[in-house]
DNA sequence: GGTTAGGGTTCG
């Protein structure tokens, strides 16, 4: 049913008001109190929509009591008459067989009772006073909209009143006929950011494909930028409504037409399907979710065929190459009338030294200088023409993706340290040439995008305080993880091994140039430094990827294992057993809900839930549910449909969270854990957040839980002609493997991606000689070993940049 | 009710 409906543009999550009381159809009469009455029935007949005036309609239908399926005859049924726009919405949204609820109705004597043998009264539903809710017979279809009611009745509801939610059909890209106007779904294989056309509008150009394997060019003209598709990378999914099919040069193309709308989705499955749109009235239902997930699955099966992303981290940039860069803007400055300088970073270090670009310090937005260490992580990007114009609106701190950057090598004369001779030095600078060829452009990424989350973690790892981490290095749990303290890079720790050169343009300041060393040389070098090595991957562990996934506490710096399901299940069953009656906190409302999708044959379970009065008052009752008395399996099943589920148990003192070895929060397939040592968990009402979406951080903070972060931890053995070396992959694991740890925790595709990366670097079959050579930046640091003695450890702090010239060299 | 663009690197 197409009811992911919005009422007057408000947010979804509509619920049947709790003060309504259901009235059986056979008890309806003129003497009944109808003010708070709710009637529920299955639509057994639906008449045509009759237009009586412009925007005024009448529709008749028959609903039948739906609660007595075992009685085959004499089921109470009643005529309903719907008026106005509500009638039109009902006509569009409700089909025979659907179950509806209605309130705010009046009754009148049925003139046809003797003929149709139905109820002696009719229900009259006017647009002004009545509400109709569509009730879904299978709660699994709309579990998100289920709400608890005080009378323990379960409803899955979405409001129909004033819903403008027609059913959409989508044309496969292989079936497009010139001249028609269609709705389509597609996977982006090429796109340009919107650019100013010579007419009145901005123009977006994109190419999409689907299972039919047709590749269709689309041109979108819209005056407002926010109406354009929000495409971040190839592989994103777009859904467009009302596009015209045209022939241009004998090729089918799509152009937007009157009533056009577009929504985009991440092409990577991440557990939740979030429509990207600035429209407040997006229509998005279960069918859409299914289509998006189907395309995501298809994309993952087409990985090899689709030229997806060209994203590269700074550490992997190859001179002369074109690439996309996801980064944070630190500072910017105009260079001249057609060119601006952007200073950006992504948490990794480019092996090449950047050309210093001279700008007037008074023109710089953001810091004019950085510490020497920080400077070595910052890239200089020159953007020209239209991009220089666009850059005027960028603010330092923003997260950007820059498309089709080019790494330009620049040779310049510099004086050596002694200052007497000049020598040729190769620098690098990134150019974003003018124009939009190859999708050249800049996009500001929203804070909540998975790529920005990953970027933030990489940057946070780079800048976090090492003292914080070092003080806890003896933690026994930490030492169990390969007996080593993973270290972080920070300004103190990075004392780079440099071949020091004085830039002739800089004020005598020294620039960092990482020297490449062999593994054997590295072992002889002093710790506490960054080194550049070229090596092959000889082996890695753990071989079972799920063992690489850990939980990390940023407060006490402990690394913890993810508890297995057996352990978590036992915590749930213990909590059930030990549960006692308790008085509810004053802010909590209590109710019950039925579990969706009971396993075949099992009776449907009703669960006791508590929800926040405040959230309910804000119309966000479904955003956070506290549940009691469930098994792990039931909790997971329930979590597929609700935003946030917090399992609790009742004790004499009131509601309490479960043992923190179990996840404290479930959302879809995601589970969130808290640190046992650092949490002071209490079940309490969440402070009002206004319009801010409840996320795990807000919930954890409110409950006094120190949120644990998913991290990946691996041990790699590197080899070159001189030696082998064990190194850890931790703080840069996400950048190195190109996935987020959180996705690895829930997505098979992310896991496959890691597996493929490792397999490509270290194939199970084949000789070592055939393995790619990797350019890597390593940090060395001192830490306490298993026996308490100090020893040197190494950690990878770059992504694997493969050296094509060395592919076939034998070690 | 549909002009604009209709992908295809590189001055800097």
Short mmCIF file of C-alpha atoms in Angstrom, two decimals, chain A residues 285-595:
data_model
loop_
_atom_site.label_atom_id
_atom_site.label_comp_id
_atom_site.label_asym_id
_atom_site.label_seq_id
_atom_site.Cartn_x
_atom_site.Cartn_y
_atom_site.Cartn_z
CA UNK A 285 6.55 2.94 0.64
CA UNK A 286 7.40 -0.71 1.13
CA UNK A 287 7.30 -1.31 -2.59
CA UNK A 288 9.95 1.40 -3.03
CA UNK A 289 12.06 -0.11 -0.30
CA UNK A 290 11.81 -3.47 -2.03
CA UNK A 291 12.80 -1.96 -5.39
CA UNK A 292 15.78 -0.13 -3.92
CA UNK A 293 16.99 -3.22 -2.12
CA UNK A 294 16.56 -5.27 -5.27
CA UNK A 295 18.68 -2.78 -7.22
CA UNK A 296 21.29 -2.74 -4.46
CA UNK A 297 21.56 -6.50 -4.73
CA UNK A 298 21.78 -6.26 -8.48
CA UNK A 299 24.51 -3.60 -8.25
CA UNK A 300 26.59 -5.78 -5.96
CA UNK A 301 26.32 -8.62 -8.49
CA UNK A 302 27.46 -6.22 -11.24
CA UNK A 303 30.46 -4.85 -9.36
CA UNK A 304 32.89 -5.95 -11.99
CA UNK A 305 30.80 -4.69 -14.88
CA UNK A 306 29.89 -1.29 -13.54
CA UNK A 307 32.69 1.25 -13.44
CA UNK A 308 31.57 2.48 -10.05
CA UNK A 309 33.65 4.91 -8.12
CA UNK A 310 36.92 6.56 -8.83
CA UNK A 311 37.45 7.60 -5.23
CA UNK A 312 41.00 7.55 -3.99
CA UNK A 313 42.48 8.53 -0.64
CA UNK A 314 45.34 11.04 -0.50
CA UNK A 315 47.75 8.27 0.36
CA UNK A 316 46.90 6.44 -2.86
CA UNK A 317 46.98 9.31 -5.34
CA UNK A 318 49.06 8.62 -8.44
CA UNK A 319 50.68 11.57 -10.23
CA UNK A 320 48.89 12.51 -13.49
CA UNK A 321 45.85 10.43 -12.59
CA UNK A 322 42.26 11.69 -12.49
CA UNK A 323 40.36 10.76 -9.37
CA UNK A 324 37.59 11.73 -6.95
CA UNK A 325 38.53 12.90 -3.47
CA UNK A 326 36.34 12.82 -0.37
CA UNK A 327 37.80 15.30 2.07
CA UNK A 328 37.28 18.03 4.60
CA UNK A 329 37.91 21.63 3.69
CA UNK A 330 40.27 23.26 6.18
CA UNK A 331 40.93 26.60 4.54
CA UNK A 332 40.45 28.37 1.24
CA UNK A 333 41.61 31.47 -0.52
CA UNK A 334 41.17 33.14 -3.89
CA UNK A 335 44.31 32.98 -6.03
CA UNK A 336 43.13 35.19 -8.89
CA UNK A 337 39.89 36.01 -10.69
CA UNK A 338 39.55 32.51 -12.11
CA UNK A 339 41.23 30.33 -9.53
CA UNK A 340 40.84 29.45 -5.87
CA UNK A 341 42.95 27.40 -3.51
CA UNK A 342 41.26 24.77 -1.35
CA UNK A 343 43.26 23.23 1.47
CA UNK A 344 41.80 19.82 2.32
CA UNK A 345 42.60 16.58 4.09
CA UNK A 346 41.19 13.09 4.45
CA UNK A 347 43.15 11.60 7.34
CA UNK A 348 45.79 9.96 5.15
CA UNK A 349 49.08 11.28 3.95
CA UNK A 350 49.92 11.74 0.31
CA UNK A 351 53.40 10.33 -0.38
CA UNK A 352 54.14 13.37 -2.55
CA UNK A 353 54.91 16.80 -1.19
CA UNK A 354 52.50 19.51 -2.20
CA UNK A 355 53.47 22.58 -4.10
CA UNK A 356 53.14 25.58 -1.86
CA UNK A 357 50.64 28.02 -3.31
CA UNK A 358 51.21 31.65 -2.39
CA UNK A 359 48.10 33.52 -1.35
CA UNK A 360 47.51 36.71 0.57
CA UNK A 361 47.02 35.67 4.22
CA UNK A 362 44.31 38.34 4.49
CA UNK A 363 42.30 36.50 1.83
CA UNK A 364 42.43 33.15 3.59
CA UNK A 365 39.22 31.80 5.08
CA UNK A 366 40.17 29.38 7.84
CA UNK A 367 43.60 29.02 9.47
CA UNK A 368 46.47 30.55 7.51
CA UNK A 369 49.04 28.18 8.95
CA UNK A 370 49.08 24.71 10.44
CA UNK A 371 51.57 22.81 12.55
CA UNK A 372 54.31 21.18 10.53
CA UNK A 373 52.83 17.76 11.25
CA UNK A 374 49.30 18.68 10.30
CA UNK A 375 50.58 20.45 7.22
CA UNK A 376 52.03 17.18 5.96
CA UNK A 377 48.49 15.73 5.74
CA UNK A 378 47.00 18.66 3.84
CA UNK A 379 46.53 18.74 0.09
CA UNK A 380 46.50 21.89 -2.03
CA UNK A 381 43.74 21.93 -4.60
CA UNK A 382 43.48 24.61 -7.27
CA UNK A 383 39.97 24.96 -8.66
CA UNK A 384 39.31 26.99 -11.78
CA UNK A 385 36.56 28.98 -13.49
CA UNK A 386 33.08 27.71 -12.63
CA UNK A 387 34.48 25.72 -9.71
CA UNK A 388 36.25 28.80 -8.37
CA UNK A 389 32.87 30.52 -8.45
CA UNK A 390 31.26 27.59 -6.65
CA UNK A 391 34.07 27.57 -4.07
CA UNK A 392 33.00 31.04 -2.90
CA UNK A 393 30.06 29.50 -1.07
CA UNK A 394 32.11 26.76 0.63
CA UNK A 395 32.85 27.05 4.33
CA UNK A 396 35.94 25.63 6.05
CA UNK A 397 34.93 22.50 7.94
CA UNK A 398 32.63 21.33 5.16
CA UNK A 399 32.91 17.78 3.90
CA UNK A 400 33.38 17.67 0.16
CA UNK A 401 33.64 15.28 -2.68
CA UNK A 402 35.66 16.73 -5.53
CA UNK A 403 35.10 14.92 -8.81
CA UNK A 404 37.70 14.42 -11.50
CA UNK A 405 40.60 16.06 -9.77
CA UNK A 406 43.95 15.74 -11.45
CA UNK A 407 47.24 15.26 -9.66
CA UNK A 408 49.71 17.48 -11.51
CA UNK A 409 53.42 16.90 -10.91
CA UNK A 410 55.41 20.14 -10.78
CA UNK A 411 59.17 20.27 -10.93
CA UNK A 412 60.81 23.25 -9.32
CA UNK A 413 64.28 24.32 -8.29
CA UNK A 414 64.90 24.39 -4.58
CA UNK A 415 67.93 25.03 -2.49
CA UNK A 416 69.27 22.10 -0.50
CA UNK A 417 69.68 22.20 3.28
CA UNK A 418 73.18 23.61 2.91
CA UNK A 419 71.69 26.36 0.76
CA UNK A 420 74.58 26.40 -1.66
CA UNK A 421 73.29 24.30 -4.55
CA UNK A 422 69.86 24.25 -6.15
CA UNK A 423 68.29 20.95 -7.06
CA UNK A 424 65.20 19.84 -8.93
CA UNK A 425 62.35 18.86 -6.64
CA UNK A 426 59.15 17.19 -7.69
CA UNK A 427 56.02 18.53 -6.02
CA UNK A 428 52.42 17.80 -6.66
CA UNK A 429 49.31 19.97 -6.84
CA UNK A 430 45.73 18.99 -7.55
CA UNK A 431 43.83 20.79 -10.31
CA UNK A 432 40.12 20.90 -10.85
CA UNK A 433 40.00 22.22 -14.39
CA UNK A 434 37.17 24.45 -15.52
CA UNK A 435 34.09 22.97 -17.15
CA UNK A 436 32.04 19.90 -16.36
CA UNK A 437 33.59 17.24 -18.60
CA UNK A 438 33.80 13.87 -16.93
CA UNK A 439 31.55 15.12 -14.17
CA UNK A 440 34.12 17.62 -12.90
CA UNK A 441 32.69 19.41 -9.92
CA UNK A 442 32.44 19.80 -6.18
CA UNK A 443 29.70 18.50 -3.95
CA UNK A 444 29.14 19.22 -0.29
CA UNK A 445 28.33 15.90 1.39
CA UNK A 446 25.81 15.84 4.21
CA UNK A 447 27.20 15.09 7.67
CA UNK A 448 25.16 11.92 7.99
CA UNK A 449 26.42 10.28 4.82
CA UNK A 450 28.32 7.04 5.49
CA UNK A 451 31.35 8.33 3.60
CA UNK A 452 31.54 11.41 5.80
CA UNK A 453 31.22 9.26 8.90
CA UNK A 454 34.17 7.21 7.67
CA UNK A 455 36.15 10.32 6.84
CA UNK A 456 35.48 11.78 10.27
CA UNK A 457 36.74 8.63 11.93
CA UNK A 458 39.93 8.65 9.88
CA UNK A 459 40.53 12.29 10.76
CA UNK A 460 39.63 11.76 14.42
CA UNK A 461 42.11 8.92 14.65
CA UNK A 462 44.74 11.21 13.27
CA UNK A 463 44.14 14.01 15.69
CA UNK A 464 43.08 12.32 18.89
CA UNK A 465 45.17 12.68 21.98
CA UNK A 466 47.76 9.96 22.24
CA UNK A 467 48.11 10.38 25.98
CA UNK A 468 44.55 9.34 26.43
CA UNK A 469 45.32 6.12 24.66
CA UNK A 470 48.77 5.46 26.10
CA UNK A 471 47.62 5.65 29.70
CA UNK A 472 45.41 2.61 29.23
CA UNK A 473 47.79 0.50 27.26
CA UNK A 474 48.21 -2.10 29.97
CA UNK A 475 44.58 -3.01 29.87
CA UNK A 476 44.50 -6.79 29.93
CA UNK A 477 41.70 -7.06 27.40
CA UNK A 478 43.68 -4.93 25.02
CA UNK A 479 46.75 -7.04 25.41
CA UNK A 480 44.78 -10.13 24.53
CA UNK A 481 44.34 -8.67 21.10
CA UNK A 482 47.68 -9.80 19.76
CA UNK A 483 49.35 -8.50 22.86
CA UNK A 484 49.79 -5.08 21.50
CA UNK A 485 48.69 -1.58 22.13
CA UNK A 486 47.47 -0.03 18.91
CA UNK A 487 48.76 3.49 18.86
CA UNK A 488 47.52 6.63 17.33
CA UNK A 489 49.27 9.23 15.31
CA UNK A 490 49.37 12.65 16.74
CA UNK A 491 51.38 15.78 16.51
CA UNK A 492 53.89 14.55 19.07
CA UNK A 493 54.27 11.06 17.72
CA UNK A 494 54.82 11.95 14.11
CA UNK A 495 58.42 12.88 13.82
CA UNK A 496 58.88 12.04 10.24
CA UNK A 497 61.93 10.54 8.75
CA UNK A 498 62.66 13.18 6.22
CA UNK A 499 65.07 14.12 3.60
CA UNK A 500 64.86 17.74 4.62
CA UNK A 501 64.68 20.36 1.94
CA UNK A 502 64.16 24.04 2.14
CA UNK A 503 61.51 25.43 -0.10
CA UNK A 504 62.74 28.51 -1.85
CA UNK A 505 59.32 30.07 -1.52
CA UNK A 506 58.67 29.23 2.10
CA UNK A 507 60.22 31.27 4.87
CA UNK A 508 63.01 28.80 5.37
CA UNK A 509 60.54 26.23 6.71
CA UNK A 510 61.31 22.61 6.09
CA UNK A 511 58.93 20.43 4.14
CA UNK A 512 58.23 16.85 4.84
CA UNK A 513 59.22 14.28 2.32
CA UNK A 514 58.82 10.72 3.50
CA UNK A 515 61.84 8.70 2.65
CA UNK A 516 61.28 5.24 1.33
CA UNK A 517 63.07 2.57 3.32
CA UNK A 518 63.38 -1.18 2.98
CA UNK A 519 61.84 -3.35 5.68
CA UNK A 520 65.29 -4.24 6.88
CA UNK A 521 66.23 -0.56 7.17
CA UNK A 522 62.96 0.16 8.88
CA UNK A 523 63.72 -2.37 11.61
CA UNK A 524 66.99 -0.53 12.27
CA UNK A 525 65.34 2.90 12.35
CA UNK A 526 64.28 4.73 15.49
CA UNK A 527 60.63 4.31 16.54
CA UNK A 528 58.07 7.09 16.81
CA UNK A 529 58.29 7.99 13.14
CA UNK A 530 56.45 7.58 9.87
CA UNK A 531 58.11 5.68 7.05
CA UNK A 532 57.29 4.91 3.49
CA UNK A 533 57.80 1.31 2.38
CA UNK A 534 57.21 -0.71 -0.76
CA UNK A 535 56.26 -4.25 0.07
CA UNK A 536 54.08 -7.21 -0.72
CA UNK A 537 51.45 -8.70 1.55
CA UNK A 538 52.69 -12.12 2.61
CA UNK A 539 49.87 -13.09 4.93
CA UNK A 540 47.18 -11.67 7.15
CA UNK A 541 45.15 -12.67 10.12
CA UNK A 542 42.53 -13.32 11.22
CA UNK A 543 41.53 -15.27 8.14
CA UNK A 544 37.94 -15.23 9.34
CA UNK A 545 36.87 -11.67 8.78
CA UNK A 546 34.31 -11.50 11.58
CA UNK A 547 37.16 -12.00 14.03
CA UNK A 548 38.72 -8.77 12.79
CA UNK A 549 35.66 -6.83 13.83
CA UNK A 550 35.95 -5.41 17.35
CA UNK A 551 34.37 -2.80 19.56
CA UNK A 552 36.44 0.17 20.64
CA UNK A 553 35.84 2.50 23.55
CA UNK A 554 37.13 5.96 22.82
CA UNK A 555 37.00 6.80 26.53
CA UNK A 556 39.08 4.01 28.07
CA UNK A 557 40.68 2.99 24.73
CA UNK A 558 39.84 -0.67 25.30
CA UNK A 559 39.23 -3.00 22.43
CA UNK A 560 36.48 -5.48 23.11
CA UNK A 561 35.20 -8.56 21.37
CA UNK A 562 31.70 -8.54 19.95
CA UNK A 563 29.70 -10.99 22.06
CA UNK A 564 28.32 -13.93 20.09
CA UNK A 565 24.59 -14.48 19.73
CA UNK A 566 24.60 -17.35 22.19
CA UNK A 567 25.95 -15.10 24.92
CA UNK A 568 23.56 -12.28 24.08
CA UNK A 569 20.60 -14.68 23.94
CA UNK A 570 21.45 -15.95 27.42
CA UNK A 571 21.55 -12.38 28.77
CA UNK A 572 18.08 -11.85 27.34
CA UNK A 573 16.69 -15.02 28.86
CA UNK A 574 18.32 -14.24 32.23
CA UNK A 575 16.75 -10.80 32.13
CA UNK A 576 13.34 -12.35 31.43
CA UNK A 577 13.69 -14.73 34.35
CA UNK A 578 14.79 -12.09 36.82
CA UNK A 579 12.20 -9.58 35.80
CA UNK A 580 10.08 -8.22 38.66
CA UNK A 581 7.03 -6.03 38.79
CA UNK A 582 7.90 -2.41 39.14
CA UNK A 583 6.27 0.95 39.03
CA UNK A 584 6.87 2.82 35.84
CA UNK A 585 8.68 6.13 35.77
CA UNK A 586 6.26 9.04 35.41
CA UNK A 587 7.40 9.85 31.88
CA UNK A 588 6.69 6.40 30.50
CA UNK A 589 3.55 5.21 28.78
CA UNK A 590 2.94 1.53 28.75
CA UNK A 591 1.33 -0.57 26.08
CA UNK A 592 1.75 -3.69 24.08
CA UNK A 593 2.47 -4.54 20.52
CA UNK A 594 2.26 -7.70 18.52
CA UNK A 595 5.39 -9.11 17.04
#
